[in-house]
Short mmCIF file of C-alpha atoms (C1' of nucleotides) in Angstrom, two decimals:
data_model
loop_
_atom_site.label_atom_id
_atom_site.label_comp_id
_atom_site.label_asym_id
_atom_site.label_seq_id
_atom_site.Cartn_x
_atom_site.Cartn_y
_atom_site.Cartn_z
CA MET A 23 -51.21 -137.52 -23.33
CA SER A 24 -50.88 -137.56 -27.19
CA GLN A 25 -47.66 -137.98 -28.73
CA PRO A 26 -47.08 -134.64 -30.54
CA GLN A 27 -43.77 -135.34 -32.05
CA SER A 28 -44.23 -138.48 -34.21
CA ARG A 29 -40.39 -137.31 -34.57
CA GLY A 30 -39.30 -140.44 -33.98
CA PRO A 31 -39.34 -142.12 -37.37
CA GLN A 32 -38.06 -139.15 -38.83
CA LEU A 33 -34.73 -138.73 -36.45
CA ALA A 34 -34.20 -142.55 -36.49
CA ARG A 35 -33.88 -142.84 -40.34
CA PHE A 36 -31.97 -139.87 -40.64
CA ALA A 37 -29.45 -141.36 -37.99
CA ALA A 38 -29.71 -144.42 -39.76
CA LEU A 39 -27.96 -142.67 -42.97
CA LEU A 40 -24.72 -142.81 -40.75
CA ALA A 41 -25.22 -145.62 -38.72
CA ASP A 42 -23.66 -147.93 -41.52
CA GLU A 43 -19.83 -148.45 -41.53
CA THR A 44 -19.53 -148.06 -45.28
CA ARG A 45 -21.78 -145.00 -45.59
CA ALA A 46 -19.95 -143.51 -42.52
CA SER A 47 -16.56 -143.88 -44.07
CA PHE A 48 -17.96 -142.05 -47.15
CA CYS A 49 -19.03 -139.18 -45.12
CA LEU A 50 -15.73 -138.91 -43.35
CA ALA A 51 -13.78 -138.74 -46.52
CA LEU A 52 -16.01 -136.41 -47.77
CA LEU A 53 -14.97 -134.04 -45.07
CA ASP A 54 -11.89 -132.92 -46.83
CA GLY A 55 -14.60 -130.70 -48.65
CA ARG A 56 -13.93 -131.93 -52.09
CA ALA A 57 -16.38 -133.78 -54.48
CA TRP A 58 -15.47 -137.30 -54.74
CA THR A 59 -16.41 -139.97 -57.45
CA ALA A 60 -18.71 -142.89 -56.92
CA GLY A 61 -15.32 -145.33 -57.70
CA GLU A 62 -13.17 -143.29 -55.46
CA LEU A 63 -15.33 -144.21 -52.55
CA ALA A 64 -15.99 -147.54 -53.79
CA ARG A 65 -12.25 -148.38 -53.55
CA LEU A 66 -11.64 -146.11 -50.45
CA ALA A 67 -14.40 -148.42 -48.43
CA GLY A 68 -13.52 -151.77 -50.34
CA VAL A 69 -17.09 -152.43 -51.65
CA ALA A 70 -18.83 -153.36 -54.71
CA PRO A 71 -19.65 -150.39 -57.33
CA SER A 72 -23.20 -151.56 -57.06
CA THR A 73 -23.19 -151.44 -53.21
CA THR A 74 -21.42 -147.75 -53.62
CA SER A 75 -24.19 -146.59 -55.77
CA GLU A 76 -27.06 -147.40 -53.61
CA HIS A 77 -25.43 -146.05 -50.79
CA LEU A 78 -24.85 -142.53 -52.66
CA SER A 79 -28.31 -142.82 -53.45
CA ARG A 80 -29.67 -143.19 -49.76
CA LEU A 81 -27.29 -140.18 -48.89
CA VAL A 82 -28.29 -137.71 -51.49
CA GLU A 83 -31.96 -138.28 -50.76
CA GLY A 84 -31.31 -137.94 -47.20
CA GLY A 85 -30.06 -134.43 -47.64
CA LEU A 86 -26.44 -135.51 -46.56
CA LEU A 87 -24.53 -135.22 -49.92
CA ALA A 88 -25.26 -133.03 -52.91
CA GLU A 89 -24.25 -134.84 -56.40
CA GLU A 90 -23.25 -133.59 -59.79
CA ARG A 91 -23.38 -135.68 -62.77
CA GLN A 92 -20.40 -135.14 -65.41
CA GLY A 93 -20.50 -137.53 -68.14
CA ARG A 94 -20.20 -141.10 -66.92
CA HIS A 95 -18.78 -139.87 -63.62
CA ARG A 96 -20.95 -139.23 -60.45
CA TYR A 97 -19.29 -136.75 -58.27
CA VAL A 98 -20.82 -136.27 -54.68
CA ARG A 99 -20.00 -133.87 -51.96
CA LEU A 100 -21.15 -132.85 -48.54
CA ALA A 101 -24.25 -130.99 -48.86
CA GLY A 102 -23.03 -127.69 -47.05
CA PRO A 103 -20.91 -126.84 -44.09
CA GLN A 104 -23.94 -127.45 -41.79
CA ILE A 105 -23.58 -131.01 -42.79
CA ALA A 106 -19.75 -131.21 -42.11
CA GLN A 107 -20.43 -129.74 -38.76
CA LEU A 108 -22.95 -132.37 -37.92
CA ILE A 109 -20.72 -135.39 -38.94
CA GLU A 110 -18.04 -133.58 -37.08
CA ASP A 111 -19.92 -132.92 -34.21
CA LEU A 112 -21.06 -136.48 -34.00
CA SER A 113 -17.66 -138.05 -34.59
CA GLY A 114 -16.84 -135.89 -31.54
CA HIS A 115 -18.94 -137.53 -29.29
CA ALA A 116 -18.14 -141.30 -30.47
CA ALA A 117 -15.84 -143.36 -28.91
CA PRO A 118 -12.32 -142.79 -29.43
CA PRO A 119 -10.67 -144.50 -32.30
CA PRO A 120 -8.56 -147.51 -31.83
CA ALA A 121 -4.44 -147.25 -31.85
CA PRO A 122 -3.18 -147.47 -35.38
CA ARG A 123 -1.92 -151.12 -36.20
CA THR A 124 0.96 -150.41 -38.83
CA LEU A 125 3.97 -147.67 -38.86
CA GLY A 126 2.66 -146.17 -41.92
CA ALA A 127 -0.85 -145.48 -40.58
CA ALA A 128 0.50 -144.26 -37.19
CA SER A 129 2.71 -141.57 -39.05
CA ALA A 130 0.02 -140.53 -41.12
CA GLY A 131 -2.20 -140.22 -38.11
CA ALA A 132 0.61 -138.26 -36.58
CA ALA A 133 0.71 -135.83 -39.74
CA MET A 134 -3.13 -135.27 -39.46
CA ALA A 135 -2.85 -134.39 -35.96
CA ARG A 136 -0.28 -132.02 -36.80
CA ALA A 137 -2.44 -130.08 -39.47
CA ARG A 138 -5.31 -130.75 -41.42
CA THR A 139 -8.67 -129.36 -43.08
CA CYS A 140 -11.80 -129.91 -41.30
CA TYR A 141 -14.13 -129.62 -44.21
CA ASP A 142 -13.15 -126.17 -45.31
CA HIS A 143 -11.15 -124.63 -41.94
CA LEU A 144 -8.05 -125.51 -40.48
CA ALA A 145 -7.92 -128.33 -37.21
CA GLY A 146 -5.01 -130.49 -35.77
CA ARG A 147 -2.73 -128.91 -33.45
CA LEU A 148 -2.00 -125.80 -35.89
CA GLY A 149 -5.98 -125.10 -36.17
CA THR A 150 -6.05 -124.87 -31.92
CA ALA A 151 -2.58 -123.09 -32.09
CA ILE A 152 -4.10 -120.64 -34.21
CA THR A 153 -7.32 -120.19 -32.42
CA ASP A 154 -5.69 -119.64 -29.00
CA ALA A 155 -3.51 -117.13 -30.67
CA LEU A 156 -6.49 -115.28 -31.90
CA LEU A 157 -7.93 -115.51 -28.71
CA GLU A 158 -5.13 -114.14 -26.74
CA ARG A 159 -4.36 -111.05 -29.25
CA GLY A 160 -8.45 -110.12 -28.59
CA LEU A 161 -8.95 -110.90 -32.78
CA LEU A 162 -11.70 -113.39 -31.34
CA GLN A 163 -13.43 -113.73 -28.23
CA GLY A 164 -14.54 -116.71 -26.83
CA ALA A 165 -15.89 -115.83 -23.44
CA THR A 166 -19.70 -115.95 -24.58
CA GLY A 167 -19.17 -118.18 -27.47
CA PHE A 168 -16.92 -117.42 -30.18
CA SER A 169 -17.15 -114.25 -32.54
CA LEU A 170 -14.76 -111.89 -34.24
CA THR A 171 -14.01 -108.47 -32.52
CA ASP A 172 -13.43 -105.57 -34.21
CA ALA A 173 -9.92 -105.87 -34.20
CA GLY A 174 -10.29 -109.42 -35.60
CA LEU A 175 -12.20 -107.98 -38.71
CA VAL A 176 -9.49 -105.33 -39.18
CA TRP A 177 -6.87 -108.14 -38.79
CA PHE A 178 -8.51 -110.16 -41.92
CA ARG A 179 -8.85 -107.13 -43.97
CA ASP A 180 -5.16 -106.58 -43.36
CA LEU A 181 -4.78 -109.75 -44.54
CA GLY A 182 -6.34 -108.77 -47.90
CA VAL A 183 -9.53 -111.36 -46.83
CA ASP A 184 -13.11 -109.14 -46.98
CA LEU A 185 -14.93 -110.80 -44.55
CA SER A 186 -18.15 -108.28 -44.99
CA SER A 187 -19.13 -109.36 -48.34
CA ALA A 188 -19.37 -112.72 -47.04
CA ARG A 189 -22.64 -111.93 -45.35
CA ARG A 190 -24.65 -114.15 -47.78
CA GLY A 191 -26.62 -116.99 -46.29
CA ARG A 192 -27.18 -117.83 -42.46
CA ARG A 193 -23.54 -119.50 -42.06
CA PRO A 194 -21.97 -117.52 -38.95
CA MET A 195 -19.24 -115.86 -39.08
CA ALA A 196 -17.46 -117.65 -36.34
CA ARG A 197 -18.15 -120.53 -34.80
CA SER A 198 -16.14 -123.40 -32.65
CA CYS A 199 -15.73 -126.73 -33.73
CA LEU A 200 -14.46 -129.29 -31.74
CA ASP A 201 -11.47 -130.97 -32.64
CA TRP A 202 -11.41 -134.94 -32.33
CA THR A 203 -7.67 -135.27 -31.60
CA GLU A 204 -7.41 -132.30 -29.45
CA ARG A 205 -10.49 -132.60 -27.94
CA ARG A 206 -10.37 -128.92 -28.10
CA PRO A 207 -12.24 -126.05 -30.06
CA HIS A 208 -10.86 -124.44 -32.96
CA LEU A 209 -12.08 -121.68 -35.31
CA ALA A 210 -14.69 -122.34 -37.88
CA GLY A 211 -17.58 -120.51 -39.67
CA VAL A 212 -17.05 -118.27 -41.98
CA ALA A 213 -13.98 -116.69 -40.82
CA GLY A 214 -12.47 -120.32 -40.31
CA ALA A 215 -12.88 -120.96 -43.99
CA ALA A 216 -11.86 -117.81 -45.17
CA LEU A 217 -8.53 -118.30 -43.32
CA CYS A 218 -8.00 -121.91 -44.30
CA ARG A 219 -8.30 -120.35 -47.96
CA HIS A 220 -6.18 -117.74 -47.50
CA ALA A 221 -3.58 -120.29 -46.06
CA LEU A 222 -3.63 -122.29 -49.24
CA ASP A 223 -3.85 -119.71 -51.58
CA ALA A 224 -0.65 -117.60 -50.00
CA GLY A 225 0.97 -120.81 -49.80
CA TRP A 226 1.40 -120.97 -46.29
CA CYS A 227 0.52 -124.76 -46.11
CA VAL A 228 0.35 -127.16 -48.82
CA ARG A 229 -1.80 -130.16 -48.89
CA ILE A 230 0.45 -133.60 -47.93
CA GLY A 231 -0.44 -136.18 -51.05
CA SER A 232 -3.98 -136.18 -51.68
CA GLN A 233 -4.89 -136.37 -47.96
CA ARG A 234 -6.43 -133.91 -45.86
CA ALA A 235 -3.18 -133.44 -43.85
CA LEU A 236 -1.32 -130.07 -44.03
CA ARG A 237 2.66 -129.23 -44.09
CA VAL A 238 3.39 -125.25 -43.28
CA SER A 239 5.84 -124.12 -45.70
CA GLU A 240 8.66 -121.58 -44.64
CA ASP A 241 6.68 -118.83 -45.81
CA GLY A 242 3.72 -120.27 -43.63
CA GLN A 243 6.08 -120.50 -40.67
CA ARG A 244 7.39 -116.73 -41.24
CA ALA A 245 3.82 -115.64 -41.41
CA LEU A 246 2.14 -117.18 -38.55
CA ARG A 247 5.03 -116.11 -36.45
CA ASP A 248 4.68 -112.38 -37.26
CA LEU A 249 1.19 -112.25 -37.68
CA LEU A 250 0.14 -114.24 -34.69
CA GLY A 251 3.16 -115.44 -32.64
CA VAL A 252 2.38 -118.88 -33.65
CA ARG A 253 5.47 -121.13 -33.71
CA VAL A 254 5.07 -123.99 -35.90
CA ALA A 255 8.09 -125.56 -34.61
CA ASP A 256 6.37 -126.01 -31.10
CA LEU A 257 3.43 -128.20 -32.88
CA ARG A 258 5.92 -131.33 -33.45
CA ASP A 259 4.67 -134.43 -32.07
CA LEU A 260 4.63 -134.89 -28.43
CA MET B 23 -2.46 -144.14 -49.40
CA SER B 24 -3.11 -145.66 -46.00
CA GLN B 25 -6.52 -144.75 -43.85
CA PRO B 26 -5.14 -142.88 -40.87
CA GLN B 27 -8.73 -142.44 -39.79
CA SER B 28 -10.26 -145.50 -38.60
CA ARG B 29 -13.25 -143.68 -37.29
CA GLY B 30 -15.92 -144.99 -39.67
CA PRO B 31 -16.80 -147.79 -37.62
CA GLN B 32 -16.97 -145.52 -34.53
CA LEU B 33 -19.11 -143.03 -35.97
CA ALA B 34 -21.44 -145.52 -37.28
CA ARG B 35 -21.89 -147.32 -34.03
CA PHE B 36 -22.64 -144.08 -32.49
CA ALA B 37 -25.08 -142.84 -34.86
CA ALA B 38 -27.00 -146.52 -34.71
CA LEU B 39 -27.91 -145.48 -30.99
CA LEU B 40 -30.25 -142.85 -32.79
CA ALA B 41 -30.79 -144.96 -35.74
CA ASP B 42 -33.49 -147.15 -33.79
CA GLU B 43 -37.39 -145.78 -33.99
CA THR B 44 -37.84 -146.72 -30.30
CA ARG B 45 -34.34 -145.16 -28.96
CA ALA B 46 -35.12 -142.15 -30.62
CA SER B 47 -38.19 -141.78 -29.46
CA PHE B 48 -36.76 -142.30 -26.02
CA CYS B 49 -34.33 -139.63 -26.55
CA LEU B 50 -36.75 -136.82 -28.03
CA ALA B 51 -38.80 -137.55 -24.86
CA LEU B 52 -35.73 -136.95 -22.62
CA LEU B 53 -35.12 -133.63 -24.23
CA ASP B 54 -37.66 -132.24 -21.67
CA GLY B 55 -34.51 -132.38 -19.22
CA ARG B 56 -35.82 -134.39 -16.95
CA ALA B 57 -35.26 -138.12 -15.92
CA TRP B 58 -37.66 -140.61 -16.69
CA THR B 59 -38.20 -143.87 -15.13
CA ALA B 60 -37.62 -147.12 -17.76
CA GLY B 61 -41.42 -147.89 -17.08
CA GLU B 62 -42.15 -144.59 -18.40
CA LEU B 63 -40.31 -145.02 -21.42
CA ALA B 64 -41.61 -148.06 -22.29
CA ARG B 65 -45.13 -147.20 -22.07
CA LEU B 66 -44.53 -144.04 -24.21
CA ALA B 67 -42.73 -146.02 -26.89
CA GLY B 68 -45.06 -148.79 -26.58
CA VAL B 69 -42.65 -151.57 -26.21
CA ALA B 70 -42.27 -154.38 -23.53
CA PRO B 71 -40.29 -153.52 -20.63
CA SER B 72 -37.30 -155.95 -21.56
CA THR B 73 -37.02 -154.46 -24.48
CA THR B 74 -36.64 -150.98 -22.87
CA SER B 75 -33.97 -152.30 -20.32
CA GLU B 76 -31.96 -153.32 -23.58
CA HIS B 77 -32.20 -150.01 -25.40
CA LEU B 78 -31.48 -147.89 -22.35
CA SER B 79 -28.37 -150.12 -21.49
CA ARG B 80 -27.17 -149.57 -24.78
CA LEU B 81 -27.85 -145.83 -24.97
CA VAL B 82 -25.87 -145.46 -21.50
CA GLU B 83 -22.77 -147.25 -22.39
CA GLY B 84 -22.91 -145.24 -25.63
CA GLY B 85 -22.95 -142.14 -23.46
CA LEU B 86 -26.14 -140.65 -24.64
CA LEU B 87 -27.69 -141.00 -21.41
CA ALA B 88 -26.91 -140.92 -17.61
CA GLU B 89 -28.69 -143.20 -15.27
CA GLU B 90 -29.48 -142.92 -11.60
CA ARG B 91 -30.88 -146.45 -9.79
CA GLN B 92 -32.89 -145.24 -6.85
CA GLY B 93 -34.74 -148.60 -5.28
CA ARG B 94 -36.18 -150.43 -8.05
CA HIS B 95 -36.48 -147.60 -10.19
CA ARG B 96 -34.07 -146.92 -13.03
CA TYR B 97 -33.94 -143.15 -13.79
CA VAL B 98 -32.16 -141.94 -17.13
CA ARG B 99 -31.56 -138.53 -18.51
CA LEU B 100 -29.74 -137.41 -21.23
CA ALA B 101 -25.96 -137.17 -20.50
CA GLY B 102 -25.51 -133.29 -20.97
CA PRO B 103 -26.34 -130.21 -22.66
CA GLN B 104 -24.17 -131.41 -25.48
CA ILE B 105 -25.93 -134.49 -26.07
CA ALA B 106 -29.32 -132.45 -26.16
CA GLN B 107 -27.69 -129.98 -28.19
CA LEU B 108 -26.54 -132.85 -30.76
CA ILE B 109 -30.02 -134.52 -30.85
CA GLU B 110 -31.58 -131.03 -31.53
CA ASP B 111 -29.22 -130.71 -34.53
CA LEU B 112 -30.07 -134.09 -36.01
CA SER B 113 -33.46 -133.52 -35.58
CA GLY B 114 -33.26 -130.36 -37.22
CA HIS B 115 -31.86 -131.81 -40.44
CA ALA B 116 -34.03 -134.94 -40.37
CA ALA B 117 -37.08 -134.52 -42.81
CA PRO B 118 -39.84 -132.89 -41.32
CA PRO B 119 -42.66 -134.38 -39.38
CA PRO B 120 -45.70 -135.88 -41.08
CA ALA B 121 -48.78 -133.72 -40.53
CA PRO B 122 -50.87 -135.08 -37.47
CA ARG B 123 -53.66 -137.02 -37.73
CA THR B 124 -56.15 -136.42 -34.90
CA LEU B 125 -57.55 -133.24 -33.51
CA GLY B 126 -55.68 -133.77 -30.13
CA ALA B 127 -52.33 -134.34 -31.69
CA ALA B 128 -52.81 -131.04 -33.96
CA SER B 129 -53.90 -128.94 -30.79
CA ALA B 130 -50.85 -130.52 -28.74
CA GLY B 131 -48.58 -129.58 -31.69
CA ALA B 132 -49.86 -125.97 -31.78
CA ALA B 133 -49.20 -125.54 -28.12
CA MET B 134 -45.67 -126.93 -28.50
CA ALA B 135 -44.92 -124.87 -31.47
CA ARG B 136 -46.43 -121.65 -29.35
CA ALA B 137 -44.12 -122.37 -26.56
CA ARG B 138 -41.88 -125.02 -24.92
CA THR B 139 -38.44 -125.88 -23.11
CA CYS B 140 -35.94 -127.50 -25.47
CA TYR B 141 -33.62 -129.49 -23.07
CA ASP B 142 -33.27 -126.72 -20.58
CA HIS B 143 -33.69 -123.61 -22.54
CA LEU B 144 -36.96 -121.87 -24.30
CA ALA B 145 -38.05 -122.84 -27.71
CA GLY B 146 -40.88 -122.32 -30.00
CA ARG B 147 -42.46 -118.80 -30.94
CA LEU B 148 -41.70 -117.85 -27.66
CA GLY B 149 -38.04 -118.54 -27.71
CA THR B 150 -37.46 -116.84 -31.00
CA ALA B 151 -39.62 -113.94 -30.37
CA ILE B 152 -37.48 -113.54 -27.09
CA THR B 153 -34.18 -114.10 -28.81
CA ASP B 154 -35.63 -111.29 -31.38
CA ALA B 155 -35.77 -109.32 -29.19
CA LEU B 156 -32.59 -109.56 -27.28
CA LEU B 157 -30.91 -109.12 -30.42
CA GLU B 158 -32.84 -106.27 -31.22
CA ARG B 159 -31.90 -104.49 -27.91
CA GLY B 160 -28.42 -105.11 -28.52
CA LEU B 161 -28.30 -107.36 -25.27
CA LEU B 162 -27.39 -110.36 -27.59
CA GLN B 163 -25.20 -109.85 -30.72
CA GLY B 164 -25.45 -112.04 -33.54
CA ALA B 165 -23.57 -110.84 -36.45
CA THR B 166 -20.48 -113.06 -36.01
CA GLY B 167 -22.34 -115.92 -33.84
CA PHE B 168 -24.43 -115.63 -30.81
CA SER B 169 -22.83 -113.95 -27.74
CA LEU B 170 -23.79 -111.83 -25.04
CA THR B 171 -22.94 -107.79 -24.87
CA ASP B 172 -22.21 -106.28 -21.74
CA ALA B 173 -25.79 -104.74 -21.87
CA GLY B 174 -26.87 -108.49 -22.02
CA LEU B 175 -24.86 -109.14 -18.85
CA VAL B 176 -26.11 -106.08 -17.11
CA TRP B 177 -29.66 -107.06 -18.15
CA PHE B 178 -29.42 -110.17 -16.69
CA ARG B 179 -27.68 -109.14 -13.57
CA ASP B 180 -30.68 -106.47 -13.19
CA LEU B 181 -32.98 -109.71 -13.71
CA GLY B 182 -31.46 -111.69 -10.53
CA VAL B 183 -29.75 -113.94 -12.32
CA ASP B 184 -25.88 -113.97 -11.82
CA LEU B 185 -23.86 -115.24 -14.91
CA SER B 186 -20.54 -114.78 -13.84
CA SER B 187 -20.72 -117.61 -11.26
CA ALA B 188 -21.83 -119.89 -14.00
CA ARG B 189 -18.07 -119.95 -15.67
CA ARG B 190 -17.33 -123.46 -14.61
CA GLY B 191 -17.19 -125.83 -17.01
CA ARG B 192 -16.47 -125.67 -20.89
CA ARG B 193 -20.31 -124.73 -21.69
CA PRO B 194 -20.72 -121.77 -23.91
CA MET B 195 -22.51 -118.85 -22.29
CA ALA B 196 -24.80 -118.30 -25.33
CA ARG B 197 -25.17 -120.61 -28.24
CA SER B 198 -27.89 -120.66 -31.04
CA CYS B 199 -30.07 -123.72 -31.25
CA LEU B 200 -32.14 -124.28 -34.36
CA ASP B 201 -35.67 -124.67 -33.72
CA TRP B 202 -37.36 -127.37 -35.71
CA THR B 203 -40.78 -125.79 -35.83
CA GLU B 204 -39.47 -122.36 -36.56
CA ARG B 205 -36.51 -123.44 -38.35
CA ARG B 206 -35.10 -120.28 -37.14
CA PRO B 207 -32.33 -119.77 -34.18
CA HIS B 208 -33.04 -119.11 -30.73
CA LEU B 209 -30.86 -118.49 -27.58
CA ALA B 210 -29.13 -121.77 -25.87
CA GLY B 211 -26.05 -122.15 -23.55
CA VAL B 212 -25.66 -120.90 -20.18
CA ALA B 213 -27.62 -117.80 -20.70
CA GLY B 214 -30.80 -119.57 -22.30
CA ALA B 215 -30.68 -122.01 -19.67
CA ALA B 216 -30.42 -119.25 -16.98
CA LEU B 217 -33.29 -117.64 -18.75
CA CYS B 218 -35.62 -120.62 -18.83
CA ARG B 219 -34.95 -121.16 -15.37
CA HIS B 220 -35.98 -117.90 -14.61
CA ALA B 221 -38.80 -118.06 -16.03
CA LEU B 222 -40.09 -121.07 -14.49
CA ASP B 223 -39.01 -119.87 -11.07
CA ALA B 224 -40.43 -116.71 -11.32
CA GLY B 225 -43.84 -117.96 -12.50
CA TRP B 226 -43.59 -116.32 -15.95
CA CYS B 227 -44.32 -119.75 -17.52
CA VAL B 228 -45.86 -122.78 -16.42
CA ARG B 229 -45.66 -126.41 -17.87
CA ILE B 230 -48.73 -127.56 -19.40
CA GLY B 231 -49.53 -131.17 -17.84
CA SER B 232 -46.33 -132.95 -17.95
CA GLN B 233 -45.51 -131.98 -21.44
CA ARG B 234 -42.60 -130.04 -22.79
CA ALA B 235 -45.41 -127.43 -23.79
CA LEU B 236 -45.54 -124.18 -21.70
CA ARG B 237 -48.22 -121.35 -21.07
CA VAL B 238 -47.08 -117.94 -20.08
CA SER B 239 -48.90 -116.57 -17.31
CA GLU B 240 -50.44 -112.87 -16.57
CA ASP B 241 -47.36 -112.23 -14.71
CA GLY B 242 -45.39 -113.43 -17.74
CA GLN B 243 -46.88 -111.30 -20.22
CA ARG B 244 -46.35 -108.25 -18.22
CA ALA B 245 -42.58 -108.89 -17.53
CA LEU B 246 -41.99 -109.91 -21.39
CA ARG B 247 -43.51 -106.75 -22.40
CA ASP B 248 -41.98 -104.61 -20.22
CA LEU B 249 -38.24 -106.04 -19.89
CA LEU B 250 -38.25 -106.90 -23.90
CA GLY B 251 -41.12 -105.69 -25.83
CA VAL B 252 -42.64 -109.14 -26.33
CA ARG B 253 -46.01 -109.31 -26.85
CA VAL B 254 -47.11 -112.76 -26.17
CA ALA B 255 -50.44 -112.17 -27.73
CA ASP B 256 -48.88 -112.25 -31.25
CA LEU B 257 -47.38 -115.67 -30.64
CA ARG B 258 -50.92 -116.92 -31.09
CA ASP B 259 -51.56 -119.64 -33.94
CA LEU B 260 -50.95 -118.34 -37.50
"C1'" DC C 12 -42.19 -163.48 5.49
"C1'" DG C 13 -44.98 -163.48 1.05
"C1'" DA C 14 -47.08 -160.55 -2.34
"C1'" DT C 15 -46.14 -157.30 -5.60
"C1'" DC C 16 -44.04 -154.38 -8.46
"C1'" DG C 17 -40.04 -152.48 -11.25
"C1'" DT C 18 -36.67 -153.97 -13.61
"C1'" DT C 19 -33.05 -157.74 -16.04
"C1'" DT C 20 -31.43 -161.73 -18.66
"C1'" DC C 21 -32.12 -165.29 -21.84
"C1'" DG C 22 -34.16 -167.78 -25.86
"C1'" DG C 23 -36.03 -168.11 -29.94
"C1'" DC C 24 -38.46 -165.36 -33.83
"C1'" DC C 25 -38.23 -162.60 -37.90
"C1'" DG C 26 -37.64 -158.62 -41.07
"C1'" DG C 27 -34.74 -155.05 -42.70
"C1'" DG C 28 -30.97 -153.98 -44.88
"C1'" DG C 29 -25.95 -154.45 -46.51
"C1'" DC C 30 -23.07 -157.31 -49.54
"C1'" DC C 31 -22.09 -159.69 -54.03
"C1'" DG C 32 -22.59 -160.60 -59.01
"C1'" DA C 33 -24.66 -160.49 -63.72
"C1'" DA C 34 -26.80 -157.89 -66.90
"C1'" DG C 35 -28.34 -153.28 -68.32
"C1'" DT C 36 -27.74 -148.20 -69.21
"C1'" DG C 37 -25.25 -144.26 -70.79
"C1'" DT C 38 -21.08 -141.76 -72.04
"C1'" DC C 39 -16.44 -141.29 -74.00
"C1'" DC C 40 -12.88 -142.46 -77.56
"C1'" DG C 41 -10.74 -144.17 -81.27
"C1'" DC D 4 -19.55 -147.91 -85.11
"C1'" DG D 5 -17.80 -150.77 -81.50
"C1'" DG D 6 -15.41 -151.22 -77.54
"C1'" DA D 7 -13.76 -149.45 -72.72
"C1'" DC D 8 -15.43 -147.52 -68.81
"C1'" DA D 9 -18.51 -145.35 -64.92
"C1'" DC D 10 -22.32 -146.14 -62.93
"C1'" DT D 11 -26.95 -148.47 -62.18
"C1'" DT D 12 -30.74 -151.91 -61.48
"C1'" DC D 13 -32.01 -156.53 -59.82
"C1'" DG D 14 -32.00 -161.04 -57.89
"C1'" DG D 15 -30.81 -163.46 -53.82
"C1'" DC D 16 -27.77 -164.69 -49.84
"C1'" DC D 17 -27.19 -164.12 -45.10
"C1'" DC D 18 -26.58 -161.85 -40.82
"C1'" DC D 19 -27.70 -158.51 -37.44
"C1'" DG D 20 -30.41 -156.64 -34.29
"C1'" DG D 21 -35.21 -155.63 -32.48
"C1'" DC D 22 -39.09 -157.58 -30.71
"C1'" DC D 23 -41.46 -160.60 -27.19
"C1'" DG D 24 -42.83 -163.66 -23.48
"C1'" DA D 25 -40.86 -166.58 -19.49
"C1'" DA D 26 -38.68 -166.44 -15.98
"C1'" DA D 27 -35.17 -164.58 -12.33
"C1'" DC D 28 -33.83 -160.85 -9.32
"C1'" DG D 29 -34.05 -157.29 -6.24
"C1'" DA D 30 -36.68 -153.30 -3.40
"C1'" DT D 31 -40.73 -152.26 -1.20
"C1'" DC D 32 -44.54 -152.80 1.67
"C1'" DG D 33 -47.90 -155.17 4.34
#
DNA sequence: CGATCGTTTCGGCCGGGGCCGAAGTGTCCG
DNA sequence: CGGACACTTCGGCCCCGGCCGAAACGATCG
């Protein structure tokens, strides 16, 4: 009747990293996939630089963040896609967010719900619409878990995106990520990241300000309609 | 530059549920997929019944556990496969467990590493070996995320397991679960659960005591060899 | 009914840890 | 070089929350 797994303490200490409001807000901000400086995060969370410094050290040591020192700046980013996935998953299981209090916050929230990045892939109504279209056209199959079909690989190649070279590492080609506004799955993994990168590179989408929210350009609307039959106009607020 | 996501507090409060050593040990114990009484968990963790009661209430309210009252007993179990998945994921990212201190703990740990259940599917070296065999024989494909092939569906049907009826709900047919002893993926999802259930029902595996560890029977060794080419003898301790 | 047992509620103790400001370190720039 | 800046370290404050024991509650069983 012994306790083979003394894993309780390990799990608790790991979860504790995210169990603080300030640290959680750091991680959510870093979900945009970029590297932030300590000072930016401090201002974001409204705490003293000294406090931020200690939090970041804990997160780095715990394996959630990776850091890069440049001169007098300390840049941090999420340690990898698995970490981003984990945080999104947890966030998806947490209680739904409270209703926004100000008009500005509400409209910013609406923009996020329409189209945004989720670490390195597309999310929001745009992300789920694209995923639905890929499924409908047989480019992605979802009956037994997301995976790209042969037609899907061809579709990506025609787009100018070479996925075969992306077989480095253990990251799955396609995986589903639960969207916390839609509560529905959308495409993540290598293919999701490649699609998002292409959408930004090709000018289909542009970032709104410095936020994660996206605006779909004229070009993008045309491309999405022609390639996938997605009509961006339908993504307007409900 | 407002903060559209006031999701930090939500995430922190959710993570806090697992950030306590006692609650974490409860959840890890419940990973065996069964329902435990409050008293059993109290004894397991070595805390007073009153303490346990409060912890369980918080876990239930937070959506991690489901409870069922029967007479003077309070049974709790994980709220669902998604929760089990989440806890396994977190556990997989946490620091590796310390080396066991006693001989008994070491041998129990070895048994767990050899073959065990992970919520409702098979894990340990047995789980990864079966997954490898399914991949090798083209019954499961993993290049673009786990999914069952047509041949795989037939294989399950020949086994007497009807997966097509299991299309209720949103649970994926096949998904990968990271093993925390092997640090390698193994088959989870509906198919993984069905296979585990079949292995137990058909007497391929029997539980060792009341633990999650499994022993493979003579019948099971024969079946695994004939059906998948898995040689259980190779799973002995390194 | 009374005894017992599993669980819950409450009050109180105590430690961990998040917070800040002040002082220190290293970097960049004029 | 000297000042500005980004970050870190340290000391101290304070509160949150995990813990227990005592007592209450409700189900079960003689």
